[in-house]
């Protein structure tokens, strides 16, 4: 029901600025392997709000292109960890978090199916991400989000 004039498309390399917020598409590879779920234009996002930079991986598998986001120096990295349906597993997300060097890293996408599937490939435990990140030598603060909890970001 939105008027077309309120829809703004974006693609990698072309940030869109709305007032004091800039949003830019980041690479993603979301190959779910399920017919009808093909997403050739999958994207993560990089939000720039004043001096604060927040990267949200969206749905993506680990891909070497994601490591290039390090050059954008994200302060916060929010990374999917569920490990199925075309998404990184906790180990891959921890490796990417370590590589990006963000000051805050947040595992996401782990509460969507918790308790609904018994798929051994799922890595739904956010502590698996946090522990792996720490073992890799990650120096950022890992934040495990809680449902309904607010997280304040200051640069």
PDB file of C-alpha atoms in Angstrom:
ATOM      1  CA  UNK A   1       0.000   0.000   0.000  1.00  0.00           C
ATOM      2  CA  UNK A   2       2.977   2.362  -0.135  1.00  0.00           C
ATOM      3  CA  UNK A   3       3.043   4.949  -2.897  1.00  0.00           C
ATOM      4  CA  UNK A   4       5.806   4.238  -5.429  1.00  0.00           C
ATOM      5  CA  UNK A   5       7.285   7.663  -4.618  1.00  0.00           C
ATOM      6  CA  UNK A   6       8.162   6.385  -1.122  1.00  0.00           C
ATOM      7  CA  UNK A   7      10.116   3.358  -2.366  1.00  0.00           C
ATOM      8  CA  UNK A   8      13.829   3.892  -2.928  1.00  0.00           C
ATOM      9  CA  UNK A   9      15.904   1.117  -4.452  1.00  0.00           C
ATOM     10  CA  UNK A  10      19.550   0.750  -3.635  1.00  0.00           C
ATOM     11  CA  UNK A  11      22.477  -1.353  -4.764  1.00  0.00           C
ATOM     12  CA  UNK A  12      26.099  -1.886  -3.736  1.00  0.00           C
ATOM     13  CA  UNK A  13      28.267   1.149  -4.292  1.00  0.00           C
ATOM     14  CA  UNK A  14      25.342   3.568  -4.366  1.00  0.00           C
ATOM     15  CA  UNK A  15      24.452   4.772  -0.852  1.00  0.00           C
ATOM     16  CA  UNK A  16      21.068   6.374  -0.292  1.00  0.00           C
ATOM     17  CA  UNK A  17      20.916   9.208   2.223  1.00  0.00           C
ATOM     18  CA  UNK A  18      17.740  10.141   4.050  1.00  0.00           C
ATOM     19  CA  UNK A  19      18.234  13.075   6.422  1.00  0.00           C
ATOM     20  CA  UNK A  20      21.160  12.066   8.680  1.00  0.00           C
ATOM     21  CA  UNK A  21      21.106   8.345   7.813  1.00  0.00           C
ATOM     22  CA  UNK A  22      22.933   6.748   4.924  1.00  0.00           C
ATOM     23  CA  UNK A  23      22.122   3.186   3.863  1.00  0.00           C
ATOM     24  CA  UNK A  24      24.114   1.131   1.409  1.00  0.00           C
ATOM     25  CA  UNK A  25      23.625  -2.394   0.110  1.00  0.00           C
ATOM     26  CA  UNK A  26      26.424  -4.788   0.977  1.00  0.00           C
ATOM     27  CA  UNK A  27      27.136  -8.091  -0.777  1.00  0.00           C
ATOM     28  CA  UNK A  28      25.298 -11.227   0.302  1.00  0.00           C
ATOM     29  CA  UNK A  29      24.938 -14.751  -1.030  1.00  0.00           C
ATOM     30  CA  UNK A  30      21.632 -16.297  -0.037  1.00  0.00           C
ATOM     31  CA  UNK A  31      21.359 -19.688  -1.703  1.00  0.00           C
ATOM     32  CA  UNK A  32      18.694 -21.426   0.337  1.00  0.00           C
ATOM     33  CA  UNK A  33      18.511 -24.467  -1.925  1.00  0.00           C
ATOM     34  CA  UNK A  34      14.725 -24.367  -1.787  1.00  0.00           C
ATOM     35  CA  UNK A  35      12.700 -23.924  -4.972  1.00  0.00           C
ATOM     36  CA  UNK A  36      11.027 -20.533  -4.972  1.00  0.00           C
ATOM     37  CA  UNK A  37      13.479 -19.073  -2.452  1.00  0.00           C
ATOM     38  CA  UNK A  38      16.078 -18.013  -5.001  1.00  0.00           C
ATOM     39  CA  UNK A  39      17.427 -14.591  -4.077  1.00  0.00           C
ATOM     40  CA  UNK A  40      19.929 -13.401  -6.705  1.00  0.00           C
ATOM     41  CA  UNK A  41      19.699  -9.833  -5.390  1.00  0.00           C
ATOM     42  CA  UNK A  42      20.249 -10.658  -1.705  1.00  0.00           C
ATOM     43  CA  UNK A  43      21.945  -7.882   0.227  1.00  0.00           C
ATOM     44  CA  UNK A  44      23.113  -6.922   3.650  1.00  0.00           C
ATOM     45  CA  UNK A  45      23.041  -3.276   4.692  1.00  0.00           C
ATOM     46  CA  UNK A  46      25.482  -0.770   6.084  1.00  0.00           C
ATOM     47  CA  UNK A  47      23.842   2.042   8.017  1.00  0.00           C
ATOM     48  CA  UNK A  48      25.805   5.207   8.683  1.00  0.00           C
ATOM     49  CA  UNK A  49      24.166   7.328  11.373  1.00  0.00           C
ATOM     50  CA  UNK A  50      26.399  10.274  12.125  1.00  0.00           C
ATOM     51  CA  UNK A  51      29.712   8.729  13.201  1.00  0.00           C
ATOM     52  CA  UNK A  52      28.152   5.319  13.960  1.00  0.00           C
ATOM     53  CA  UNK A  53      28.380   2.556  11.337  1.00  0.00           C
ATOM     54  CA  UNK A  54      26.169  -0.551  11.677  1.00  0.00           C
ATOM     55  CA  UNK A  55      26.497  -3.574   9.390  1.00  0.00           C
ATOM     56  CA  UNK A  56      23.570  -6.025   9.227  1.00  0.00           C
ATOM     57  CA  UNK A  57      24.395  -9.152   7.249  1.00  0.00           C
ATOM     58  CA  UNK A  58      20.819 -10.024   6.342  1.00  0.00           C
ATOM     59  CA  UNK A  59      20.462 -13.579   5.043  1.00  0.00           C
ATOM     60  CA  UNK A  60      23.823 -14.685   3.686  1.00  0.00           C
ATOM     61  CA  UNK A  61      26.225 -17.562   3.559  1.00  0.00           C
ATOM     62  CA  UNK A  62      29.885 -16.900   4.257  1.00  0.00           C
ATOM     63  CA  UNK A  63      31.388 -15.314   1.160  1.00  0.00           C
ATOM     64  CA  UNK A  64      34.846 -13.839   0.625  1.00  0.00           C
ATOM     65  CA  UNK A  65      33.213 -10.600  -0.582  1.00  0.00           C
ATOM     66  CA  UNK A  66      31.950 -10.005   2.974  1.00  0.00           C
ATOM     67  CA  UNK A  67      35.503  -9.556   4.232  1.00  0.00           C
ATOM     68  CA  UNK A  68      35.805  -6.387   2.140  1.00  0.00           C
ATOM     69  CA  UNK A  69      33.305  -4.727   4.475  1.00  0.00           C
ATOM     70  CA  UNK A  70      36.224  -4.377   6.911  1.00  0.00           C
ATOM     71  CA  UNK A  71      37.437  -1.389   4.875  1.00  0.00           C
ATOM     72  CA  UNK A  72      34.194   0.394   5.832  1.00  0.00           C
ATOM     73  CA  UNK A  73      35.146   0.033   9.532  1.00  0.00           C
ATOM     74  CA  UNK A  74      31.758  -0.961  10.961  1.00  0.00           C
ATOM     75  CA  UNK A  75      31.352  -0.177  14.662  1.00  0.00           C
ATOM     76  CA  UNK A  76      28.645  -2.835  14.998  1.00  0.00           C
ATOM     77  CA  UNK A  77      28.324  -6.120  13.091  1.00  0.00           C
ATOM     78  CA  UNK A  78      25.010  -7.996  13.288  1.00  0.00           C
ATOM     79  CA  UNK A  79      25.551 -11.454  11.776  1.00  0.00           C
ATOM     80  CA  UNK A  80      23.162 -14.333  11.064  1.00  0.00           C
ATOM     81  CA  UNK A  81      24.212 -17.568  12.751  1.00  0.00           C
ATOM     82  CA  UNK A  82      21.518 -20.193  12.121  1.00  0.00           C
ATOM     83  CA  UNK A  83      23.535 -22.177   9.558  1.00  0.00           C
ATOM     84  CA  UNK A  84      20.703 -23.365   7.321  1.00  0.00           C
ATOM     85  CA  UNK A  85      18.515 -21.953   4.576  1.00  0.00           C
ATOM     86  CA  UNK A  86      21.359 -20.053   2.927  1.00  0.00           C
ATOM     87  CA  UNK A  87      22.810 -18.500   6.083  1.00  0.00           C
ATOM     88  CA  UNK A  88      26.159 -18.573   7.880  1.00  0.00           C
ATOM     89  CA  UNK A  89      26.622 -20.964  10.746  1.00  0.00           C
ATOM     90  CA  UNK A  90      27.855 -19.649  14.105  1.00  0.00           C
ATOM     91  CA  UNK A  91      31.478 -20.592  13.329  1.00  0.00           C
ATOM     92  CA  UNK A  92      31.505 -18.754   9.993  1.00  0.00           C
ATOM     93  CA  UNK A  93      29.808 -15.712  11.512  1.00  0.00           C
ATOM     94  CA  UNK A  94      32.389 -15.650  14.330  1.00  0.00           C
ATOM     95  CA  UNK A  95      35.189 -15.769  11.764  1.00  0.00           C
ATOM     96  CA  UNK A  96      33.610 -12.898   9.835  1.00  0.00           C
ATOM     97  CA  UNK A  97      33.113 -10.909  13.072  1.00  0.00           C
ATOM     98  CA  UNK A  98      36.788 -11.415  13.923  1.00  0.00           C
ATOM     99  CA  UNK A  99      37.813 -10.347  10.436  1.00  0.00           C
ATOM    100  CA  UNK A 100      35.623  -7.208  10.410  1.00  0.00           C
ATOM    101  CA  UNK A 101      37.062  -5.941  13.696  1.00  0.00           C
ATOM    102  CA  UNK A 102      33.844  -4.246  14.830  1.00  0.00           C
ATOM    103  CA  UNK A 103      33.760  -2.985  18.418  1.00  0.00           C
ATOM    104  CA  UNK A 104      30.404  -4.730  18.979  1.00  0.00           C
ATOM    105  CA  UNK A 105      29.302  -8.017  17.425  1.00  0.00           C
ATOM    106  CA  UNK A 106      25.792  -9.385  17.672  1.00  0.00           C
ATOM    107  CA  UNK A 107      24.586 -12.839  16.611  1.00  0.00           C
ATOM    108  CA  UNK A 108      21.171 -12.722  14.966  1.00  0.00           C
ATOM    109  CA  UNK A 109      18.704 -15.063  13.268  1.00  0.00           C
ATOM    110  CA  UNK A 110      18.985 -17.688  16.000  1.00  0.00           C
ATOM    111  CA  UNK A 111      15.574 -17.313  17.618  1.00  0.00           C
ATOM    112  CA  UNK A 112      13.526 -17.841  14.449  1.00  0.00           C
ATOM    113  CA  UNK A 113      13.345 -21.614  14.575  1.00  0.00           C
ATOM    114  CA  UNK A 114      14.521 -22.446  18.084  1.00  0.00           C
ATOM    115  CA  UNK A 115      12.548 -25.438  19.319  1.00  0.00           C
ATOM    116  CA  UNK A 116      10.734 -25.892  15.987  1.00  0.00           C
ATOM    117  CA  UNK A 117      13.235 -28.084  14.155  1.00  0.00           C
ATOM    118  CA  UNK A 118      15.727 -30.716  15.118  1.00  0.00           C
ATOM    119  CA  UNK A 119      18.055 -30.032  12.209  1.00  0.00           C
ATOM    120  CA  UNK A 120      21.602 -30.976  13.270  1.00  0.00           C
ATOM    121  CA  UNK A 121      23.023 -28.406  10.841  1.00  0.00           C
ATOM    122  CA  UNK A 122      21.457 -25.495  12.718  1.00  0.00           C
ATOM    123  CA  UNK A 123      23.755 -23.476  14.961  1.00  0.00           C
ATOM    124  CA  UNK A 124      21.099 -21.689  16.967  1.00  0.00           C
ATOM    125  CA  UNK A 125      23.049 -21.240  20.204  1.00  0.00           C
ATOM    126  CA  UNK A 126      24.413 -17.677  20.308  1.00  0.00           C
ATOM    127  CA  UNK A 127      26.964 -18.733  22.933  1.00  0.00           C
ATOM    128  CA  UNK A 128      28.569 -20.957  20.271  1.00  0.00           C
ATOM    129  CA  UNK A 129      29.143 -17.755  18.262  1.00  0.00           C
ATOM    130  CA  UNK A 130      30.426 -15.819  21.298  1.00  0.00           C
ATOM    131  CA  UNK A 131      32.822 -18.598  22.383  1.00  0.00           C
ATOM    132  CA  UNK A 132      34.155 -19.141  18.864  1.00  0.00           C
ATOM    133  CA  UNK A 133      34.662 -15.397  18.401  1.00  0.00           C
ATOM    134  CA  UNK A 134      36.596 -15.239  21.691  1.00  0.00           C
ATOM    135  CA  UNK A 135      38.752 -18.261  20.757  1.00  0.00           C
ATOM    136  CA  UNK A 136      39.641 -16.534  17.480  1.00  0.00           C
ATOM    137  CA  UNK A 137      40.879 -13.541  19.472  1.00  0.00           C
ATOM    138  CA  UNK A 138      37.977 -11.224  18.706  1.00  0.00           C
ATOM    139  CA  UNK A 139      38.457  -7.981  20.586  1.00  0.00           C
ATOM    140  CA  UNK A 140      34.952  -6.546  20.188  1.00  0.00           C
ATOM    141  CA  UNK A 141      32.209  -6.799  22.774  1.00  0.00           C
ATOM    142  CA  UNK A 142      29.830  -9.667  21.908  1.00  0.00           C
ATOM    143  CA  UNK A 143      26.211  -8.864  22.730  1.00  0.00           C
ATOM    144  CA  UNK A 144      23.619 -11.647  22.814  1.00  0.00           C
ATOM    145  CA  UNK A 145      20.284  -9.929  22.169  1.00  0.00           C
ATOM    146  CA  UNK A 146      17.255 -10.811  24.265  1.00  0.00           C
ATOM    147  CA  UNK A 147      13.710 -10.650  22.922  1.00  0.00           C
ATOM    148  CA  UNK A 148      12.250  -7.224  23.701  1.00  0.00           C
ATOM    149  CA  UNK A 149      15.553  -5.812  24.979  1.00  0.00           C
ATOM    150  CA  UNK A 150      16.822  -2.481  23.712  1.00  0.00           C
ATOM    151  CA  UNK A 151      20.463  -2.166  22.710  1.00  0.00           C
ATOM    152  CA  UNK A 152      21.980   1.317  22.803  1.00  0.00           C
ATOM    153  CA  UNK A 153      24.795   2.074  20.396  1.00  0.00           C
ATOM    154  CA  UNK A 154      27.108   4.993  20.900  1.00  0.00           C
ATOM    155  CA  UNK A 155      30.308   5.438  18.954  1.00  0.00           C
TER     156      UNK A 155
END
